[in-house]
Structures are given as structure tokens and as C-alpha cells.
PDB file of C-alpha atoms in Angstrom:
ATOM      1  CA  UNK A   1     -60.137  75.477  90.586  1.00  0.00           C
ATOM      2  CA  UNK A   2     -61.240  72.576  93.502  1.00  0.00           C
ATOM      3  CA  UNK A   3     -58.596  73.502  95.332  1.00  0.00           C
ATOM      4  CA  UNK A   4     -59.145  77.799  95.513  1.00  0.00           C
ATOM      5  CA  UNK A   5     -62.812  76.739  96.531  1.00  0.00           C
ATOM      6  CA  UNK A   6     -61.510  74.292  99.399  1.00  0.00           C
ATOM      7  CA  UNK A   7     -59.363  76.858 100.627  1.00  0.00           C
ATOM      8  CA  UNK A   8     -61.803  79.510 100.466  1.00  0.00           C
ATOM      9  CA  UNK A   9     -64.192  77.271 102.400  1.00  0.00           C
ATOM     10  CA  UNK A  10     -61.743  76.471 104.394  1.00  0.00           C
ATOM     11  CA  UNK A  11     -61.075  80.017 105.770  1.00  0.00           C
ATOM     12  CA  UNK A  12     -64.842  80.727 105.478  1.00  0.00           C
ATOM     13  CA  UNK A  13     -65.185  77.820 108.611  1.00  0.00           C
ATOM     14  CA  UNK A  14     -62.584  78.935 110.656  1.00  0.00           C
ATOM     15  CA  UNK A  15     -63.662  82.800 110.391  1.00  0.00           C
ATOM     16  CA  UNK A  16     -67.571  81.629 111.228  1.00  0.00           C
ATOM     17  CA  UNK A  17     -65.931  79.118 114.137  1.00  0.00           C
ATOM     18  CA  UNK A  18     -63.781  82.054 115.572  1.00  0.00           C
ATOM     19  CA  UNK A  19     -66.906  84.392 115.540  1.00  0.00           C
ATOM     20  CA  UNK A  20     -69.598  82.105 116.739  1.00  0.00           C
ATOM     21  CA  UNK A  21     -66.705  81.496 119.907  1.00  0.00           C
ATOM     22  CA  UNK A  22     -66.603  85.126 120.570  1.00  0.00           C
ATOM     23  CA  UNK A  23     -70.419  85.030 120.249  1.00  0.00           C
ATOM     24  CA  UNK A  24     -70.599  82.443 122.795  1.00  0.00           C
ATOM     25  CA  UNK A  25     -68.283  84.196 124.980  1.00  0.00           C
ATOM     26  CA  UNK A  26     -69.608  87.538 125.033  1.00  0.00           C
ATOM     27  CA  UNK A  27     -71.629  87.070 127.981  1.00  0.00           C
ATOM     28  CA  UNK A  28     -69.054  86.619 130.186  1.00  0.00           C
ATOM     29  CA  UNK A  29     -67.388  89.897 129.791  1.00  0.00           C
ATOM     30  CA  UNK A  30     -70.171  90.195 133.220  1.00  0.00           C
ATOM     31  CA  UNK A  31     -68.241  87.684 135.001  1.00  0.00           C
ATOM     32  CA  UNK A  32     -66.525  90.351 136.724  1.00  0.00           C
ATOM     33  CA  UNK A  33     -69.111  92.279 138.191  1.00  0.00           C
ATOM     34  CA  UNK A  34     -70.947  88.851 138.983  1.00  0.00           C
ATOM     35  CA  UNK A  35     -67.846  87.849 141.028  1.00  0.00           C
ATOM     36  CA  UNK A  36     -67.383  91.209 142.293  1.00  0.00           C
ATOM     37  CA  UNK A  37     -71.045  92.065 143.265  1.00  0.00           C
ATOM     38  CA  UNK A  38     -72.038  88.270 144.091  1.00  0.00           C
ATOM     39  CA  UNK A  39     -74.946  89.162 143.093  1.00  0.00           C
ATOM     40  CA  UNK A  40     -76.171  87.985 139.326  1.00  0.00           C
ATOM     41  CA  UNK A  41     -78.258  91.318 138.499  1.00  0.00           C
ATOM     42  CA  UNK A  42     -76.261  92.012 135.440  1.00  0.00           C
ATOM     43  CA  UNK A  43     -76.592  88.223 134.172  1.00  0.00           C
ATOM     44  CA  UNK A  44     -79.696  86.808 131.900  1.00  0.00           C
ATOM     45  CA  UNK A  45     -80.801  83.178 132.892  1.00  0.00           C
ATOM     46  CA  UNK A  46     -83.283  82.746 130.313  1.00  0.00           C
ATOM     47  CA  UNK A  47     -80.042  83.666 127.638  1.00  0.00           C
ATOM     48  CA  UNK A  48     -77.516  81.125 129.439  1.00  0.00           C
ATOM     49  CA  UNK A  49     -80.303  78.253 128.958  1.00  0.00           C
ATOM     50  CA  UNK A  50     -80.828  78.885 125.969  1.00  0.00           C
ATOM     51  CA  UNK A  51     -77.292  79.309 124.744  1.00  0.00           C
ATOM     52  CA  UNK A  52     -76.283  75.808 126.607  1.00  0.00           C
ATOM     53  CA  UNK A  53     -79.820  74.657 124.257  1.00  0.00           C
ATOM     54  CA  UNK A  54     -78.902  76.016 120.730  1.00  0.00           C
ATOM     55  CA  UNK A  55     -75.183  75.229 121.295  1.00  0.00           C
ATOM     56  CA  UNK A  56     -76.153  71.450 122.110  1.00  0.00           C
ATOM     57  CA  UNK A  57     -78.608  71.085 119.340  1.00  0.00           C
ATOM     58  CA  UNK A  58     -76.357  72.342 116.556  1.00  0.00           C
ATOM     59  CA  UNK A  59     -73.412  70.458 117.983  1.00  0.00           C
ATOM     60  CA  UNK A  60     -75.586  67.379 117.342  1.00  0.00           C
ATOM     61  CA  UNK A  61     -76.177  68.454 114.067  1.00  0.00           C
ATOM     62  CA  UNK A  62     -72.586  69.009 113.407  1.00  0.00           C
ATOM     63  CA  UNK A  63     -72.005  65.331 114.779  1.00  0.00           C
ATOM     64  CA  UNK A  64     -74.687  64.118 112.246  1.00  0.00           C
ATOM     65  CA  UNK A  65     -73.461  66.313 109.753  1.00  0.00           C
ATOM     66  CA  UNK A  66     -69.549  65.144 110.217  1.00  0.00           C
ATOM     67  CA  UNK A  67     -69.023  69.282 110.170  1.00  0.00           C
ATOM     68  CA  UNK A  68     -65.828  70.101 112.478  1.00  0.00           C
ATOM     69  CA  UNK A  69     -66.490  73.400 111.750  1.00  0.00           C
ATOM     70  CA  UNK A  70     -70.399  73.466 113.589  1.00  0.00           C
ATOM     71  CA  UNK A  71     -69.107  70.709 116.008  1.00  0.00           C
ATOM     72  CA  UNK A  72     -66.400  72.877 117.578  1.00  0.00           C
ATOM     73  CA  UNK A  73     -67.651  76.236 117.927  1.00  0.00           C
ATOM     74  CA  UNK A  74     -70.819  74.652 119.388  1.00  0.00           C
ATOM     75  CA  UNK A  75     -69.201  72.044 121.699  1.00  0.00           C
ATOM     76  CA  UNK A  76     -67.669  75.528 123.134  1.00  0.00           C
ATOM     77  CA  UNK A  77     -70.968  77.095 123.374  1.00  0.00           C
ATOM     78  CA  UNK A  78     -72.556  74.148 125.130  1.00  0.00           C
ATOM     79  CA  UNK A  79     -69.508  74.565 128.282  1.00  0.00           C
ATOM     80  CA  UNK A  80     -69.511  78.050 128.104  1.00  0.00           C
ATOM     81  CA  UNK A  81     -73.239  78.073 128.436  1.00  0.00           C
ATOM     82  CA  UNK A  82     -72.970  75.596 130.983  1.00  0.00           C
ATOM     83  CA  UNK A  83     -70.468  77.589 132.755  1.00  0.00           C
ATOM     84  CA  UNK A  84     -72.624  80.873 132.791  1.00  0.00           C
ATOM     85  CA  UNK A  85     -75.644  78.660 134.382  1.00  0.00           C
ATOM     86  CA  UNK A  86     -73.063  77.413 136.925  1.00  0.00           C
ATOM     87  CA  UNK A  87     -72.145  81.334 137.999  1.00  0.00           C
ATOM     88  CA  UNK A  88     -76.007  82.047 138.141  1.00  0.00           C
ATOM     89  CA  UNK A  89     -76.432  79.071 140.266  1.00  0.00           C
ATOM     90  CA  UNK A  90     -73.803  80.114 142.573  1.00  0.00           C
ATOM     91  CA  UNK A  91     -74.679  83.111 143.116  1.00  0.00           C
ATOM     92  CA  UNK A  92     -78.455  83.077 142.728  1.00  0.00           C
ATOM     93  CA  UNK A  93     -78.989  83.500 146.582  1.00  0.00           C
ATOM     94  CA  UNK A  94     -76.365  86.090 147.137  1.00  0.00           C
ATOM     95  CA  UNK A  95     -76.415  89.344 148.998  1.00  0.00           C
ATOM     96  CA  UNK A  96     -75.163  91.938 146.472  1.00  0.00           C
ATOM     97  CA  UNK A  97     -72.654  93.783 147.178  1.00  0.00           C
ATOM     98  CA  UNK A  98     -72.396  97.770 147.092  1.00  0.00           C
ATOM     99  CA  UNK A  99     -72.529  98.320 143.560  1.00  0.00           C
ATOM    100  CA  UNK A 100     -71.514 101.823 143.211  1.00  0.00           C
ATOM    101  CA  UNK A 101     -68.093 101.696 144.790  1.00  0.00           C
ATOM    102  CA  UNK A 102     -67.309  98.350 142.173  1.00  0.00           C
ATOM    103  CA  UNK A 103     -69.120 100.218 139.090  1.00  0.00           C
ATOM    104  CA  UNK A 104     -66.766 103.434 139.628  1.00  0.00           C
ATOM    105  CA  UNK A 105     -63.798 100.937 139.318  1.00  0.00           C
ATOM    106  CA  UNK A 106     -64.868  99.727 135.818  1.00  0.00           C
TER     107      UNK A 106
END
């Protein structure tokens, strides 16, 4: 029935949404030894770009689209990317910290 296929969709989107999030988040499981360190040796720039890139285009899409369900999970790619560039860019200058003594504590 309409209805069974709705639903299914339905909990199809949030799954993908609740994944691509995670996806988008992953990176930042580093923030630690970023902060920790100061230094941003453990951190891709390149990736954080492109993720704030990707996120933005497909949001855009999803706001063309009308799609909730690419507009959300992109909308929180585009800040978390943007967020991740903000860390490197804090810390791009920094003196690293000794990285053995902080590494044993993970």
C-alpha cells in the first residue's frame, strides 16, 4: 500500500540522515589530540575543504530539491566542516606539543 511505501521511505531518510551525520562527524573524533597537541598533524585540510564543499553543494540541491532529508544532514556537514577548518586555522601555527606522553593517555 501508499502508505507501507511512505513509511518505509520514511525510515530509509532518517537512517541515510543519521549516517551521513556520523559521516560528517567522524573527523572530529581528532579533536582531542588537536586540542591536546595544538598541533594539527593528525588533521587533513584538503578533507575539511572539501567536506564544507560537498556538504554545501548537496545542501543546495536538497533546497532545490525541497528534500529535508539531503537538506539536514548536509546543512550539518557544511558547520561541521566549517568547524574542522576553524580548528586547523587555529592551530595551523602551533608548536606541538610532546606527543608521546598525550598518545600513552589515549
Amino acid at each position: 500500500s501508499t502508505e507501507a511505501v511512505v513509511s518505509t521511505q520514511s525510515t530509509g531518510g532518517l537512517v541515510g540522515v543519521f549516517i551521513t551525520v556520523g559521516m560528517f562527524a567522524s573527523p572530529l573524533a581528532q579533536l582531542r589530540i588537536v586540542m591536546e597537541t595544538e598541533s594539527t598533524e593528525s588533521m587533513s585540510f584538503p578533507l575539511a575543504i572539501l567536506v564544507c564543499l560537498q556538504s554545501l553543494m548537496w545542501w543546495w540541491y536538497g533546497v532545490i530539491k525541497d528534500d529535508g532529508y539531503i537538506q539536514f544532514p548536509n546543512v550539518c556537514g557544511t558547520v561541521l566542516g566549517l568547524f574542522q577548518v576553524g580548528v586547523f586555522l587555529y592551530y595551523w601555527n602551533s608548536k606541538p606539543k610532546n606527543v608521546s606522553n598525550i598518545m600513552s593517555n589515549v
